[in-house]
Amino acid sequence: MLELLSAGHVYPYDLFPGHEKPNQRQAFDYWEVGALLDGLAHCPSPAVSGLDEALFTIEMHEQADRHARYKQSRLALTELGKALVAHADDFSRHNPSLVGRHRADQRPIVALGSLVPRLGRSLM
């Protein structure tokens, strides 16, 4: 997501994967990508600025004015975001409460989705 943003794709849905879109990676589903972007923009030390709506939820989608604001948000990398793209800094150093460790291999796991209330499986 940060690499796409650094390449000039400045609207939220430019960062979502899909057919004929700049992001062809399909690692996360729609709701997970929204939660990830939300977390990158609305954490203690954000990597992304300009995201106008704070929670990527079904309620936001159902309110036309909020969804329009979300879609029209002009995103930018913060200084931290630029450093992350350049591999010169570590997100977990600035946002330690959002990062856990996988028990088997001790690699950092970013838990940005925890910032957004869990959506039920029926909504996905």
C-alpha angles and dihedrals in degrees: 000000000000092000091053090049091049089052091060104267097135106169121084097240090052085070095052116093120245149119113313092001129123091247109066094165113113101191095124135033124243096271093045092052090050091050091047093052090045090053094047090053102037106041128106092269106024125206092197130048132192102048102140101195118061104204125047097210140138087255091059089051092050094054106075096203094051093045091049091051089050094050093046096048111125107220129204136177116255119221087268090051091052090049091050092052089050090049088237098122142028124239091213092059090063099034106031095158090062096055128074134174127251107236098224103048105011093232114151114260116201110223100193092137088071088073090068122061110256114262116220118253089246090068095055 
